[in-house]
Amino acid sequence: MPAVGATWECSMPYEDLIYAVDEKIATVTLNRPDQMNAITPAMQAEMHRAFDEADADRGVRVIILTGAGKAFCSGYDQSTAKGAAKGGVRRIDPAGKSHAEYLEGWQRHDGMASAHWGHMWRLGKPIIAAVNGWAMGGGFWYQLAADITIASDQAVFAQPEVRHISNTTFMFAALCGWKAANRWGLTGDHFDAAEALRIGLVNEVVPHDKLMETARALAKRIALVPEPSVRLNKAITMLGIQAAGLHSGLLLEGALGALAHSSHNEIREKLFDIQREGGTKAYLDARDGPFQPEPMGPKSKRKKPAGP
């Protein structure tokens, strides 16, 4: 094992993220910048493997989770299947599945969400999410589940997937209250870092070029505290809040989320038809177009029509 404070790259290869340790801090950088760090099953497995690797390394005291490029994480990958016909078919498309198969897929998928968050909360090392840009869908959820969140002033948050029939997360209401959770979870609207700070979603907002410096400075302060104190006080908070009811809420979310995802209707089928013909961009344009301009963020201003 490297000496404490050494800089090193993980010996186990990662394909979709960068794992590095420096000065007792493990930095996990989601590294699919061309796809805005959209989560695939392989990336999600790597992320949790990296968390376990950091937790097992006695030379690591704090974990920072961030993203490469313009996005922290744009959510679960909505791209079409490789090798499919023109435009492809979305992995969540019910075409070719029986009702039972479709329901089973969502029940198994959504039932795992609470296990992912529980895994993060059981770690002995705190996770600081350094949100460098877009935090959408599953990316929004991962920064919610982090123990501490620091946001760039360029960060944008949203759950736009509700616009194609999907679920929000009970973590949002538990952290920010039901009024804020309903305002943003019922519309999928974008909101900026200042609003995230106002509603208590993030701990701090800093200039974009100071994000990692700030996250690392906090990580170093935490690392000054004796390890048992950090580990056990994180457990008091994160295990305690689950015992107080958060875990029960997440179990209910798993069941209702599967019901939402499997509630396929003519609105979603029309969107899928658009994707089958025109690809993911056409699909997203059709889904989000009626909501433009967004109330906050880069898409809050209408584009001016082209001149003659």
Short mmCIF file of C-alpha atoms in Angstrom, two decimals:
data_model
loop_
_atom_site.label_atom_id
_atom_site.label_comp_id
_atom_site.label_asym_id
_atom_site.label_seq_id
_atom_site.Cartn_x
_atom_site.Cartn_y
_atom_site.Cartn_z
CA MET A 1 0.00 0.00 0.00
CA PRO A 2 1.33 3.50 -0.80
CA ALA A 3 2.45 5.71 2.07
CA VAL A 4 -0.20 7.98 3.53
CA GLY A 5 -0.34 11.19 1.51
CA ALA A 6 1.18 9.63 -1.62
CA THR A 7 -0.38 10.28 -5.01
CA TRP A 8 -1.31 7.15 -6.93
CA GLU A 9 -3.70 5.74 -9.47
CA CYS A 10 -5.75 2.68 -8.65
CA SER A 11 -4.18 -0.60 -9.79
CA MET A 12 -7.56 -2.07 -10.73
CA PRO A 13 -8.61 -0.63 -14.07
CA TYR A 14 -11.69 1.55 -14.40
CA GLU A 15 -13.15 2.28 -17.82
CA ASP A 16 -15.77 4.93 -17.06
CA LEU A 17 -14.24 6.82 -14.16
CA ILE A 18 -10.91 8.07 -12.86
CA TYR A 19 -9.87 7.03 -9.37
CA ALA A 20 -6.95 8.77 -7.69
CA VAL A 21 -5.72 9.28 -4.14
CA ASP A 22 -3.81 12.33 -2.97
CA GLU A 23 -3.26 13.67 0.56
CA LYS A 24 -5.69 11.18 2.16
CA ILE A 25 -8.44 12.14 -0.33
CA ALA A 26 -9.83 9.68 -2.89
CA THR A 27 -11.28 11.51 -5.89
CA VAL A 28 -13.77 9.61 -8.03
CA THR A 29 -14.31 11.42 -11.34
CA LEU A 30 -17.08 10.20 -13.62
CA ASN A 31 -15.40 10.12 -17.01
CA ARG A 32 -17.83 9.93 -19.90
CA PRO A 33 -17.71 13.65 -20.74
CA ASP A 34 -18.99 13.23 -24.30
CA GLN A 35 -22.12 11.60 -22.83
CA MET A 36 -22.30 14.15 -19.98
CA ASN A 37 -21.30 11.33 -17.63
CA ALA A 38 -24.58 9.50 -18.16
CA ILE A 39 -24.78 6.43 -15.93
CA THR A 40 -24.60 3.01 -17.53
CA PRO A 41 -24.84 -0.22 -15.51
CA ALA A 42 -21.06 -0.60 -15.94
CA MET A 43 -20.36 2.92 -14.68
CA GLN A 44 -22.65 2.49 -11.69
CA ALA A 45 -20.90 -0.76 -10.74
CA GLU A 46 -17.51 0.96 -11.07
CA MET A 47 -18.64 3.88 -8.94
CA HIS A 48 -19.63 1.65 -6.06
CA ARG A 49 -16.47 -0.45 -6.47
CA ALA A 50 -14.45 2.77 -6.18
CA PHE A 51 -16.34 3.70 -3.01
CA ASP A 52 -15.46 0.29 -1.54
CA GLU A 53 -11.84 0.64 -2.60
CA ALA A 54 -11.56 4.02 -0.88
CA ASP A 55 -13.32 2.73 2.23
CA ALA A 56 -10.91 -0.22 2.49
CA ASP A 57 -7.82 1.98 2.08
CA ARG A 58 -6.63 3.11 5.50
CA GLY A 59 -4.66 5.87 3.77
CA VAL A 60 -7.93 7.46 2.58
CA ARG A 61 -10.03 9.60 4.92
CA VAL A 62 -12.50 11.35 2.59
CA ILE A 63 -14.01 10.67 -0.84
CA ILE A 64 -14.81 13.39 -3.40
CA LEU A 65 -17.25 12.53 -6.21
CA THR A 66 -17.23 14.79 -9.28
CA GLY A 67 -17.57 14.70 -13.07
CA ALA A 68 -15.33 15.36 -16.05
CA GLY A 69 -16.35 18.04 -18.55
CA LYS A 70 -19.50 20.16 -18.40
CA ALA A 71 -21.61 17.76 -16.36
CA PHE A 72 -21.48 16.24 -12.92
CA CYS A 73 -23.82 13.56 -14.22
CA SER A 74 -26.74 13.85 -16.65
CA GLY A 75 -28.58 10.85 -15.22
CA TYR A 76 -29.13 7.32 -16.46
CA ASP A 77 -28.05 6.72 -20.04
CA GLN A 78 -31.00 7.23 -22.39
CA SER A 79 -29.14 6.22 -25.54
CA THR A 80 -30.47 3.62 -27.91
CA ALA A 81 -29.31 0.05 -28.01
CA LYS A 82 -26.23 -0.71 -30.08
CA GLY A 83 -26.88 -2.52 -33.32
CA ALA A 84 -30.59 -1.69 -33.37
CA ALA A 85 -32.48 -0.48 -36.38
CA LYS A 86 -32.51 3.20 -37.36
CA GLY A 87 -32.78 5.27 -34.22
CA GLY A 88 -32.51 2.08 -32.16
CA VAL A 89 -34.74 1.08 -29.25
CA ARG A 90 -34.44 2.41 -25.73
CA ARG A 91 -33.54 -0.10 -23.08
CA ILE A 92 -36.71 0.86 -21.18
CA ASP A 93 -38.92 0.47 -24.25
CA PRO A 94 -41.64 -2.15 -23.53
CA ALA A 95 -41.62 -3.30 -27.16
CA GLY A 96 -41.12 -7.05 -27.34
CA LYS A 97 -41.73 -7.61 -23.62
CA SER A 98 -44.73 -9.14 -21.92
CA HIS A 99 -46.51 -7.09 -19.25
CA ALA A 100 -45.01 -9.37 -16.60
CA GLU A 101 -41.47 -8.97 -17.98
CA TYR A 102 -41.80 -5.21 -18.13
CA LEU A 103 -43.11 -5.00 -14.55
CA GLU A 104 -40.44 -7.38 -13.29
CA GLY A 105 -37.66 -5.34 -14.87
CA TRP A 106 -38.77 -2.15 -13.18
CA GLN A 107 -39.48 -3.82 -9.84
CA ARG A 108 -35.97 -5.24 -9.76
CA HIS A 109 -34.36 -1.98 -10.98
CA ASP A 110 -36.17 0.41 -8.66
CA GLY A 111 -35.88 -1.91 -5.68
CA MET A 112 -32.09 -1.54 -5.92
CA ALA A 113 -32.05 2.26 -5.52
CA SER A 114 -32.24 2.23 -1.73
CA ALA A 115 -29.39 -0.32 -1.67
CA HIS A 116 -27.17 2.09 -3.63
CA TRP A 117 -27.81 4.96 -1.24
CA GLY A 118 -27.51 2.66 1.76
CA HIS A 119 -24.13 1.53 0.50
CA MET A 120 -22.90 5.13 0.41
CA TRP A 121 -24.25 5.83 3.89
CA ARG A 122 -22.64 2.70 5.40
CA LEU A 123 -19.14 3.70 4.28
CA GLY A 124 -16.83 4.79 7.08
CA LYS A 125 -15.54 7.67 4.96
CA PRO A 126 -17.71 10.70 4.07
CA ILE A 127 -18.49 11.44 0.42
CA ILE A 128 -18.36 15.05 -0.74
CA ALA A 129 -20.15 15.63 -4.03
CA ALA A 130 -18.42 18.41 -5.98
CA VAL A 131 -21.10 19.33 -8.52
CA ASN A 132 -19.32 20.90 -11.46
CA GLY A 133 -22.22 21.29 -13.89
CA TRP A 134 -25.39 19.47 -14.91
CA ALA A 135 -26.80 17.21 -12.17
CA MET A 136 -29.86 15.60 -13.72
CA GLY A 137 -31.92 12.50 -12.99
CA GLY A 138 -29.68 9.85 -11.46
CA GLY A 139 -26.91 12.44 -11.14
CA PHE A 140 -29.27 14.60 -9.10
CA TRP A 141 -29.90 11.58 -6.86
CA TYR A 142 -26.23 10.76 -6.34
CA GLN A 143 -25.39 14.28 -5.20
CA LEU A 144 -28.43 14.09 -2.88
CA ALA A 145 -27.12 10.85 -1.37
CA ALA A 146 -23.65 12.29 -0.76
CA ASP A 147 -22.88 13.25 2.84
CA ILE A 148 -21.96 16.81 1.82
CA THR A 149 -22.54 18.67 -1.46
CA ILE A 150 -20.58 21.65 -2.75
CA ALA A 151 -21.82 23.16 -6.00
CA SER A 152 -20.19 25.26 -8.67
CA ASP A 153 -22.06 28.47 -9.45
CA GLN A 154 -22.55 26.92 -12.90
CA ALA A 155 -24.35 23.83 -11.56
CA VAL A 156 -27.88 23.06 -12.74
CA PHE A 157 -30.21 20.58 -11.04
CA ALA A 158 -33.33 18.81 -12.31
CA GLN A 159 -35.31 15.61 -12.63
CA PRO A 160 -36.56 16.02 -16.22
CA GLU A 161 -37.33 12.30 -16.44
CA VAL A 162 -40.67 12.92 -14.72
CA ARG A 163 -41.77 14.40 -18.04
CA HIS A 164 -41.71 10.95 -19.63
CA ILE A 165 -43.36 9.25 -16.61
CA SER A 166 -40.78 8.50 -13.97
CA ASN A 167 -40.35 9.06 -10.25
CA THR A 168 -38.72 11.59 -8.01
CA THR A 169 -36.94 10.41 -4.87
CA PHE A 170 -38.07 10.60 -1.27
CA MET A 171 -34.54 11.78 -0.41
CA PHE A 172 -35.48 15.16 -1.91
CA ALA A 173 -38.45 15.65 0.42
CA ALA A 174 -36.50 14.30 3.40
CA LEU A 175 -33.71 16.82 2.84
CA CYS A 176 -35.53 19.90 1.52
CA GLY A 177 -39.15 19.47 2.66
CA TRP A 178 -42.20 18.50 0.66
CA LYS A 179 -42.93 22.01 -0.67
CA ALA A 180 -39.58 22.25 -2.46
CA ALA A 181 -39.69 18.60 -3.51
CA ASN A 182 -43.13 19.04 -5.04
CA ARG A 183 -42.24 22.32 -6.77
CA TRP A 184 -39.32 20.79 -8.64
CA GLY A 185 -40.25 17.10 -8.63
CA LEU A 186 -43.68 17.54 -10.20
CA THR A 187 -42.39 19.53 -13.18
CA GLY A 188 -38.85 18.34 -13.83
CA ASP A 189 -37.92 22.02 -14.11
CA HIS A 190 -34.29 23.13 -14.01
CA PHE A 191 -33.04 25.14 -11.05
CA ASP A 192 -29.70 26.76 -10.44
CA ALA A 193 -27.10 26.56 -7.69
CA ALA A 194 -28.46 29.60 -5.84
CA GLU A 195 -31.89 27.97 -5.57
CA ALA A 196 -30.25 24.68 -4.53
CA LEU A 197 -28.56 26.53 -1.67
CA ARG A 198 -31.75 28.36 -0.71
CA ILE A 199 -33.77 25.15 -0.33
CA GLY A 200 -30.99 23.29 1.49
CA LEU A 201 -30.05 20.89 -1.31
CA VAL A 202 -26.36 21.84 -1.16
CA ASN A 203 -24.06 23.04 1.60
CA GLU A 204 -22.21 25.71 -0.33
CA VAL A 205 -21.97 27.39 -3.75
CA VAL A 206 -18.56 28.57 -4.95
CA PRO A 207 -17.12 30.08 -8.12
CA HIS A 208 -16.67 27.39 -10.75
CA ASP A 209 -12.89 27.62 -10.78
CA LYS A 210 -12.76 27.24 -7.00
CA LEU A 211 -14.92 24.11 -6.78
CA MET A 212 -12.28 21.40 -6.39
CA GLU A 213 -10.07 23.65 -4.28
CA THR A 214 -12.98 24.21 -1.88
CA ALA A 215 -13.97 20.55 -1.81
CA ARG A 216 -10.41 19.48 -1.11
CA ALA A 217 -9.98 22.10 1.61
CA LEU A 218 -13.04 20.76 3.42
CA ALA A 219 -11.85 17.18 2.92
CA LYS A 220 -8.51 18.08 4.49
CA ARG A 221 -10.25 19.63 7.51
CA ILE A 222 -12.29 16.44 7.98
CA ALA A 223 -9.10 14.39 7.68
CA LEU A 224 -7.65 16.30 10.66
CA VAL A 225 -10.33 14.76 12.89
CA PRO A 226 -9.47 11.30 14.31
CA GLU A 227 -10.81 8.51 12.11
CA PRO A 228 -13.10 6.86 14.70
CA SER A 229 -14.78 10.19 15.37
CA VAL A 230 -15.50 10.80 11.67
CA ARG A 231 -16.66 7.24 11.03
CA LEU A 232 -18.95 7.01 14.05
CA ASN A 233 -20.39 10.52 13.74
CA LYS A 234 -21.22 9.92 10.10
CA ALA A 235 -22.96 6.71 11.21
CA ILE A 236 -24.92 8.55 13.90
CA THR A 237 -26.30 10.92 11.26
CA MET A 238 -26.72 8.65 8.26
CA LEU A 239 -27.86 5.48 10.03
CA GLY A 240 -29.93 7.50 12.47
CA ILE A 241 -31.88 9.30 9.77
CA GLN A 242 -32.62 5.96 8.11
CA ALA A 243 -33.83 4.51 11.40
CA ALA A 244 -35.98 7.60 11.92
CA GLY A 245 -37.96 6.87 8.75
CA LEU A 246 -35.89 7.62 5.65
CA HIS A 247 -35.35 3.92 4.94
CA SER A 248 -39.08 3.22 5.08
CA GLY A 249 -39.74 6.10 2.71
CA LEU A 250 -37.18 4.74 0.25
CA LEU A 251 -38.73 1.27 0.36
CA LEU A 252 -42.08 2.82 -0.53
CA GLU A 253 -40.37 4.84 -3.26
CA GLY A 254 -39.02 1.63 -4.78
CA ALA A 255 -42.52 0.18 -5.13
CA LEU A 256 -44.17 3.38 -6.36
CA GLY A 257 -41.22 4.18 -8.62
CA ALA A 258 -41.62 0.82 -10.35
CA LEU A 259 -45.31 1.58 -10.78
CA ALA A 260 -44.51 4.97 -12.30
CA HIS A 261 -41.88 3.56 -14.67
CA SER A 262 -44.19 0.79 -15.86
CA SER A 263 -47.14 3.17 -16.42
CA HIS A 264 -46.50 3.24 -20.15
CA ASN A 265 -49.17 5.19 -22.03
CA GLU A 266 -49.79 6.92 -25.34
CA ILE A 267 -47.75 9.99 -24.32
CA ARG A 268 -44.62 7.96 -23.66
CA GLU A 269 -45.23 5.73 -26.67
CA LYS A 270 -45.34 8.82 -28.88
CA LEU A 271 -41.98 9.92 -27.44
CA PHE A 272 -40.55 6.46 -28.06
CA ASP A 273 -41.81 6.56 -31.66
CA ILE A 274 -39.93 9.84 -32.07
CA GLN A 275 -36.78 8.27 -30.66
CA ARG A 276 -37.07 5.18 -32.85
CA GLU A 277 -37.18 7.40 -35.91
CA GLY A 278 -34.97 10.35 -34.97
CA GLY A 279 -32.74 9.21 -32.12
CA THR A 280 -32.22 10.44 -28.57
CA LYS A 281 -31.86 14.13 -29.40
CA ALA A 282 -35.21 14.19 -31.21
CA TYR A 283 -36.76 12.40 -28.26
CA LEU A 284 -35.40 14.90 -25.72
CA ASP A 285 -36.43 17.85 -27.89
CA ALA A 286 -39.98 16.50 -28.04
CA ARG A 287 -40.09 15.75 -24.32
CA ASP A 288 -38.61 19.01 -23.04
CA GLY A 289 -39.65 21.43 -25.79
CA PRO A 290 -43.04 22.27 -24.25
CA PHE A 291 -41.28 23.25 -21.01
CA GLN A 292 -38.97 25.80 -22.62
CA PRO A 293 -37.82 28.20 -21.42
CA GLU A 294 -36.82 26.63 -18.13
CA PRO A 295 -37.31 28.82 -15.04
CA MET A 296 -33.59 28.83 -14.23
CA GLY A 297 -30.25 27.84 -15.70
CA PRO A 298 -28.80 28.12 -19.23
CA LYS A 299 -32.08 27.12 -20.84
CA SER A 300 -34.09 29.80 -19.06
CA LYS A 301 -33.84 32.21 -21.97
CA ARG A 302 -35.67 31.69 -25.21
CA LYS A 303 -33.50 31.43 -28.26
CA LYS A 304 -33.90 34.38 -30.59
CA PRO A 305 -35.23 33.43 -34.03
CA ALA A 306 -32.72 33.56 -36.83
CA GLY A 307 -32.73 36.82 -38.75
CA PRO A 308 -33.68 37.09 -42.41
#
